[in-house]
Coordinates of C-alpha atoms and ligand atoms in Angstrom, one line a residue:
X1 CA -27.3 -13.4 11.8
X2 CA -26.1 -15.1 8.7
X3 CA -26.3 -11.8 6.8
X4 CA -24.0 -10.1 9.3
X5 CA -21.3 -12.8 9.0
X6 CA -21.6 -12.8 5.2
X7 CA -21.4 -9.1 4.8
X8 CA -18.5 -7.5 3.1
X9 CA -16.5 -4.4 4.0
X10 CA -16.5 -2.1 1.0
X11 CA -13.9 0.5 0.0
X12 CA -16.1 3.6 -0.6
X13 CA -13.4 6.3 -1.0
X14 CA -9.7 6.8 -1.8
X15 CA -7.3 9.6 -1.4
X16 CA -3.6 10.5 -1.5
X17 CA -1.1 13.2 -0.6
X18 CA 2.4 13.6 -1.9
X19 CA 4.9 16.3 -0.8
X20 CA 5.6 19.0 -3.3
X21 CA 9.4 18.6 -3.4
X22 CA 10.5 16.3 -6.3
X23 CA 14.0 14.7 -6.1
X24 CA 15.1 13.4 -9.5
X25 CA 17.6 10.7 -10.3
X26 CA 19.9 13.3 -11.8
X27 CA 19.9 15.3 -8.6
X28 CA 20.7 12.2 -6.6
X29 CA 23.6 11.4 -8.9
X30 CA 25.1 14.7 -7.8
X31 CA 24.8 13.6 -4.1
X32 CA 26.1 10.0 -4.4
X33 CA 28.0 7.9 -7.0
X34 CA 25.0 6.8 -9.0
X35 CA 23.2 7.6 -12.3
X36 CA 19.7 8.0 -13.8
X37 CA 20.5 5.1 -16.0
X38 CA 21.5 2.7 -13.1
X39 CA 18.5 3.6 -11.0
X40 CA 16.0 3.4 -13.9
X41 CA 17.1 0.1 -15.2
X42 CA 17.5 -1.6 -11.8
X43 CA 14.3 -0.3 -10.2
X44 CA 12.1 1.7 -12.6
X45 CA 12.3 4.7 -10.3
X46 CA 12.9 8.2 -11.9
X47 CA 11.7 10.6 -9.2
X48 CA 10.6 10.6 -5.6
X49 CA 8.9 13.1 -3.4
X50 CA 10.6 14.4 -0.3
X51 CA 8.8 15.9 2.7
X52 CA 9.9 19.4 3.8
X53 CA 7.2 20.9 6.0
X54 CA 5.0 17.8 5.7
X55 CA 4.6 15.3 8.6
X56 CA 3.3 11.7 8.4
X57 CA 0.1 13.0 10.1
X58 CA -0.4 16.1 7.9
X59 CA -0.1 14.0 4.8
X60 CA -2.2 11.2 6.3
X61 CA -4.9 13.8 7.1
X62 CA -4.9 15.3 3.6
X63 CA -5.2 11.8 2.0
X64 CA -8.0 11.0 4.5
X65 CA -9.9 14.2 3.7
X66 CA -9.9 13.4 0.0
X67 CA -11.2 9.8 0.7
X68 CA -13.9 11.2 3.1
X69 CA -15.0 13.8 0.5
X70 CA -15.1 11.2 -2.3
X71 CA -17.2 8.8 -0.2
X72 CA -19.4 11.6 1.1
X73 CA -18.6 10.5 4.6
X74 CA -18.5 13.0 7.5
X75 CA -15.4 12.7 9.7
X76 CA -17.6 12.4 12.8
X77 CA -19.1 9.2 11.3
X78 CA -15.7 7.4 11.4
X79 CA -15.5 4.8 14.2
X80 CA -11.9 3.6 13.6
X81 CA -8.7 5.1 12.2
X82 CA -5.7 2.8 11.6
X83 CA -2.4 4.3 10.3
X84 CA 0.1 2.0 8.8
X85 CA 3.5 3.6 9.2
X86 CA 7.1 2.8 10.2
X87 CA 8.3 6.4 10.2
X88 CA 6.1 8.1 12.7
X89 CA 7.4 11.3 14.3
X90 CA 6.3 10.2 17.8
X91 CA 6.5 6.8 19.6
X92 CA 3.3 8.1 21.2
X93 CA 0.7 9.5 20.6
X94 CA 0.2 7.3 17.6
X95 CA -0.1 8.8 14.1
X96 CA -3.7 7.8 13.7
X97 CA -4.6 10.0 16.8
X98 CA -2.8 12.9 15.3
X99 CA -4.7 12.4 12.0
X100 CA -8.0 12.2 14.0
X101 CA -7.3 15.6 15.5
X102 CA -6.5 17.1 12.1
X103 CA -9.7 15.8 10.4
X104 CA -12.1 16.1 13.4
X105 CA -13.1 12.4 13.6
X106 CA -13.8 12.8 17.3
X107 CA -15.6 9.5 17.8
X108 CA -12.9 7.2 16.3
X109 CA -10.7 4.7 18.1
X110 CA -7.1 5.1 16.8
X111 CA -4.0 3.0 16.5
X112 CA -1.0 2.4 14.3
X113 CA 0.3 -0.8 12.8
X114 CA 3.9 -1.3 12.1
X115 CA 4.5 -3.9 9.4
X116 CA 6.7 -1.7 7.1
X117 CA 5.8 -2.1 3.4
X118 CA 3.1 -4.7 4.2
X119 CA 1.5 -2.4 6.7
X120 CA -1.4 -1.2 4.6
X121 CA -2.5 -4.8 3.7
X122 CA -2.3 -5.8 7.4
X123 CA -4.2 -2.7 8.5
X124 CA -7.0 -3.3 5.9
X125 CA -7.2 -6.9 7.1
X126 CA -7.5 -5.7 10.8
X127 CA -10.1 -3.0 10.0
X128 CA -12.2 -5.6 8.0
X129 CA -12.1 -8.0 10.9
X130 CA -13.1 -5.3 13.4
X131 CA -16.0 -4.3 11.1
X132 CA -17.2 -7.9 10.8
X133 CA -16.9 -8.4 14.6
X134 CA -19.4 -5.5 15.0
X135 CA -19.2 -2.1 16.7
X136 CA -17.2 -0.5 13.9
X137 CA -19.3 0.7 10.9
X138 CA -17.0 3.0 9.1
X139 CA -13.2 3.1 9.2
X140 CA -10.3 5.0 7.7
X141 CA -7.2 3.0 6.8
X142 CA -4.2 5.2 6.0
X143 CA -0.6 4.4 4.9
X144 CA 1.7 7.3 5.5
X145 CA 5.5 7.4 5.5
X146 CA 8.4 9.8 5.6
X147 CA 11.1 7.4 4.4
X148 CA 13.5 10.2 3.6
X149 CA 14.1 10.7 7.4
X150 CA 15.1 7.1 7.8
X151 CA 17.9 7.0 5.1
X152 CA 21.6 7.4 5.1
X153 CA 21.9 9.8 2.2
X154 CA 25.5 8.7 1.5
X155 CA 24.5 5.0 1.0
X156 CA 23.7 4.8 -2.7
X157 CA 22.5 1.2 -2.5
X158 CA 19.5 2.3 -0.4
X159 CA 18.9 6.1 -0.6
X160 CA 17.9 6.0 -4.3
X161 CA 15.0 3.6 -3.6
X162 CA 12.6 5.4 -1.3
X163 CA 10.2 8.4 -1.2
X164 CA 7.5 10.0 1.0
X165 CA 3.7 10.1 0.8
X166 CA 0.4 9.0 2.1
X167 CA -2.7 7.2 0.8
X168 CA -6.1 6.5 2.5
X169 CA -9.3 4.5 2.0
X170 CA -12.7 4.8 3.7
X171 CA -14.2 1.4 4.6
X172 CA -17.9 0.9 5.0
X173 CA -19.5 -2.2 6.8
X174 CA -23.0 -1.2 6.1
X175 CA -25.2 -3.2 3.7
X176 CA -25.4 -1.8 0.3
X177 CA -29.1 -2.5 -0.3
X178 CA -31.8 0.2 -0.4
X179 CA -34.6 0.1 2.1
X180 CA -37.1 -2.7 1.3
X181 CA -34.8 -4.5 -1.1
X182 CA -33.2 -7.9 -0.5
X183 CA -29.7 -7.6 1.1
X184 CA -27.1 -8.8 -1.4
X185 CA -23.9 -8.2 0.6
X186 CA -23.4 -12.0 1.2
X187 CA -23.6 -12.8 -2.6
X188 CA -20.5 -14.0 -4.4
X189 CA -20.3 -10.9 -6.7
X190 CA -21.0 -8.4 -3.9
X191 CA -18.5 -5.5 -3.5
X192 CA -16.0 -5.6 -0.7
X193 CA -13.0 -7.3 0.8
X194 CA -13.4 -11.0 0.0
X195 CA -10.3 -12.7 1.4
X196 CA -6.9 -12.1 2.9
X197 CA -3.6 -14.0 3.2
X198 CA -1.0 -12.5 5.4
X199 CA 2.4 -13.8 6.7
X200 CA 5.6 -13.0 8.4
X201 CA 9.0 -14.8 8.7
X202 CA 10.8 -13.3 11.6
X203 CA 13.7 -15.6 11.2
X204 CA 14.8 -13.5 8.2
X205 CA 14.0 -10.2 9.9
X206 CA 17.5 -8.8 9.8
X207 CA 17.6 -8.9 6.0
X208 CA 15.9 -5.5 6.0
X209 CA 16.1 -3.2 9.1
X210 CA 15.8 0.3 10.4
X211 CA 16.6 1.2 14.0
X212 CA 16.0 4.1 16.3
X213 CA 19.5 5.4 15.5
X214 CA 20.3 3.4 12.4
X215 CA 19.1 4.1 8.9
X216 CA 17.4 1.6 6.5
X217 CA 19.8 -1.2 5.8
X218 CA 19.2 -4.2 3.6
X219 CA 20.5 -7.1 1.6
X220 CA 18.8 -6.0 -1.7
X221 CA 19.3 -9.3 -3.5
X222 CA 17.8 -11.3 -0.6
X223 CA 14.8 -9.0 -0.5
X224 CA 14.4 -9.2 -4.2
X225 CA 14.5 -13.1 -4.2
X226 CA 12.0 -13.2 -1.2
X227 CA 9.5 -10.9 -3.0
X228 CA 9.5 -12.6 -6.3
X229 CA 8.9 -16.0 -4.6
X230 CA 6.4 -15.1 -1.8
X231 CA 4.2 -12.5 -3.6
X232 CA 3.1 -14.9 -6.4
X233 CA 2.6 -17.7 -3.8
X234 CA 0.3 -15.5 -1.7
X235 CA -1.7 -14.3 -4.8
X236 CA -2.1 -18.0 -5.9
X237 CA -3.4 -18.8 -2.4
X238 CA -6.2 -16.3 -2.5
X239 CA -7.0 -17.2 -6.1
X240 CA -7.2 -20.9 -5.4
X241 CA -9.3 -20.4 -2.2
X242 CA -11.8 -18.5 -4.2
X243 CA -11.9 -20.7 -7.3
X244 CA -10.4 -17.9 -9.5
X245 CA -7.7 -18.0 -12.1
X246 CA -5.1 -15.2 -12.5
X247 CA -7.0 -14.0 -15.6
X248 CA -10.1 -13.4 -13.6
X249 CA -8.5 -10.5 -11.8
X250 CA -9.0 -7.1 -13.5
X251 CA -6.1 -5.4 -11.8
X252 CA -3.1 -6.3 -9.5
X253 CA -2.1 -3.5 -7.2
X254 CA 1.3 -4.4 -5.8
X255 CA 3.6 -2.6 -3.4
X256 CA 5.7 -0.2 -5.5
X257 CA 9.3 -1.2 -4.6
X258 CA 10.8 -2.1 -7.9
X259 CA 9.5 -2.5 -11.5
X260 CA 11.5 -5.7 -11.9
X261 CA 9.8 -7.3 -9.0
X262 CA 6.4 -6.5 -10.5
X263 CA 7.5 -7.8 -14.0
X264 CA 8.7 -11.0 -12.4
X265 CA 5.4 -11.5 -10.5
X266 CA 3.4 -10.9 -13.7
X267 CA 5.6 -13.4 -15.5
X268 CA 5.2 -16.1 -12.8
X269 CA 1.4 -15.7 -13.0
X270 CA 1.7 -15.8 -16.9
X271 CA 0.0 -12.4 -17.1
X272 CA 0.6 -9.3 -19.2
X273 CA 2.2 -6.4 -17.3
X274 CA -0.8 -4.4 -18.4
X275 CA -2.7 -5.8 -15.4
X276 CA -0.1 -4.4 -13.0
X277 CA -0.3 -0.6 -13.0
X278 CA 2.7 1.1 -11.4
X279 CA 3.8 4.5 -10.4
X280 CA 7.2 4.0 -8.7
X281 CA 8.7 6.0 -11.5
X282 CA 7.2 9.1 -9.9
X283 CA 7.3 8.3 -6.2
X284 CA 9.8 5.6 -5.5
X285 CA 9.1 3.1 -2.7
X286 CA 6.8 4.9 -0.2
X287 CA 6.5 1.8 2.0
X288 CA 3.1 1.4 3.6
X289 CA 1.7 4.3 1.5
X290 CA 2.5 2.9 -1.9
X291 CA -0.6 0.7 -2.4
X292 CA -3.2 3.3 -1.3
X293 CA -1.4 6.0 -3.3
X294 CA -1.7 3.9 -6.4
X295 CA -5.3 2.9 -5.6
X296 CA -6.3 6.6 -5.3
X297 CA -4.5 7.5 -8.5
X298 CA -6.2 4.7 -10.5
X299 CA -9.6 5.6 -9.0
X300 CA -9.1 9.3 -9.9
X301 CA -8.1 8.4 -13.5
X302 CA -11.1 6.0 -13.8
X303 CA -8.7 3.1 -14.5
X304 CA -10.6 1.0 -12.0
X305 CA -14.4 0.9 -11.6
X306 CA -17.2 -0.6 -9.6
X307 CA -17.4 -4.4 -10.0
X308 CA -13.7 -4.8 -10.8
X309 CA -11.9 -7.7 -9.0
X310 CA -8.6 -6.5 -7.5
X311 CA -5.7 -8.2 -5.8
X312 CA -3.7 -6.0 -3.5
X313 CA -0.3 -7.4 -2.4
X314 CA 2.3 -6.0 0.0
X315 CA 5.8 -7.3 1.0
X316 CA 8.7 -6.0 3.0
X317 CA 10.5 -5.9 6.3
X318 CA 9.7 -8.6 8.8
X319 CA 10.0 -10.2 6.5
X320 CA 6.3 -9.9 5.8
X321 CA 4.0 -10.3 2.9
X322 CA 0.3 -10.7 2.1
X323 CA -2.5 -10.3 -0.4
X324 CA -6.2 -9.2 -0.3
X325 CA -8.9 -10.0 -2.8
X326 CA -11.3 -7.2 -3.2
X327 CA -14.4 -6.6 -5.4
X328 CA -14.9 -2.8 -6.0
Ligands
COA401 N1 24.1 3.4 -8.3 C1 25.1 2.7 -8.9 N2 25.6 1.6 -8.5 C2 25.1 1.0 -7.5 C3 24.0 1.6 -6.7 C4 23.5 2.8 -7.2 N3 22.5 3.5 -6.6 N4 23.7 0.8 -5.7 C5 24.5 -0.3 -5.8 N5 25.3 -0.2 -6.9 C6 26.4 -1.1 -7.3 C7 26.8 -2.0 -6.3 O1 27.8 -1.5 -5.5 C8 27.4 -3.2 -7.1 O2 28.7 -2.8 -7.6 P1 29.8 -3.9 -7.7 O3 29.3 -4.9 -8.7 O4 31.0 -3.1 -8.1 O5 30.0 -4.5 -6.3 C9 26.5 -3.2 -8.3 O6 25.8 -1.9 -8.4 C10 25.4 -4.3 -8.3 O7 24.8 -4.2 -7.0 P2 23.7 -5.2 -6.7 O8 23.2 -5.0 -5.2 O9 24.1 -6.6 -7.1 O10 22.5 -4.7 -7.6 P3 21.1 -5.4 -7.9 O11 20.9 -5.7 -9.3 O12 20.8 -6.5 -6.9 O13 20.1 -4.2 -7.6 C11 18.6 -3.4 -5.9 C12 20.1 -3.6 -6.3 C13 18.6 -2.8 -4.5 C14 18.0 -2.4 -6.9 C15 17.9 -4.7 -6.0 O14 18.6 -5.7 -5.3 C16 16.5 -4.6 -5.4 O15 15.7 -3.9 -5.9 N6 16.2 -5.3 -4.3 C17 15.0 -5.2 -3.6 C18 15.0 -4.0 -2.7 C19 13.7 -3.6 -2.2 O16 12.8 -3.4 -3.0 N7 13.6 -3.3 -0.9 C20 12.4 -2.8 -0.3 C21 11.5 -3.9 -0.2 S1 10.0 -3.4 0.5

């Protein structure tokens, strides 16, 4: 029994999908009163992708297929699909079910989680808990968003920030050991999700909103102040609980909202920005998709490897925030 409760949920595959259409800062500056210089210096964003034919579920399915292929997992072996999204085309069916149909994961239970830019972190935490509870062996967790459909394209304070895309991971709750060998999945250095710290503060929910008939609206400075305070706090919580220092982490994968937020978090943790890879220059803020898109990119480029210790942190509407500690 002990082995079961000590086991860790491993990330065994990653994937991503971005729409083909690129929208540059210069193109945006012909649509609203802004400039490449303003957007770049305030946010680090240079381009974003915009969905044309793509849907949240078509991109989610493409990202999932890459993650399945990489992990050598058959779609029919997936027991659970969770899609983190706040921009689904349908109130029902959920996006995860539409992805299920596209990839042929007929045996999976499917649902969506809606925690905006923290959605992927929360979805991973739920999938990990369901795997540890038993019954689920393999899961797909997908962040997928079409933020371009949620924007007022005449509001320069918001429309320059966001982009579309999807990222996915395959999770495996099976022990890593070969037949006849001792099970090591409960050991301190075993691969898998080690710890999670997630929070919400609904009392500040109206700082960042998007309604059925109203586009994304926010108090940018409030969101900025919230993120640079709560993200380092959450990271420190998981580090402390696991007797780690900030230096022990190989790579911090943060939600890609704004380069200045990431720089501030690095500074608060007294770390070099080198440990904080970023790609918002290419894709903007893709909400729940940003962390798995970056994870897939780093994996593809061999910038992260088996054994690395990662912290994944999300933050956004809710207000919500959280961090996961993961050994690859
Ligand atoms: N182009 C040019 N000028 C713009 C602009 C744009 N796209 N958007 C706003 N401005 C103007 C404002 O109107 C304001 O002009 P004023 O001084 O004449 O009134 C000026 O730039 C400064 O605006 P301000 O809102 O103070 O800028 P800022 O330095 O706070 O940067 C954000 C704005 C949105 C980039 C910044 O607050 C931010 O990144 N916040 C976090 C947002 C976020 O990441 N949200 C998602 C979280 S998941």
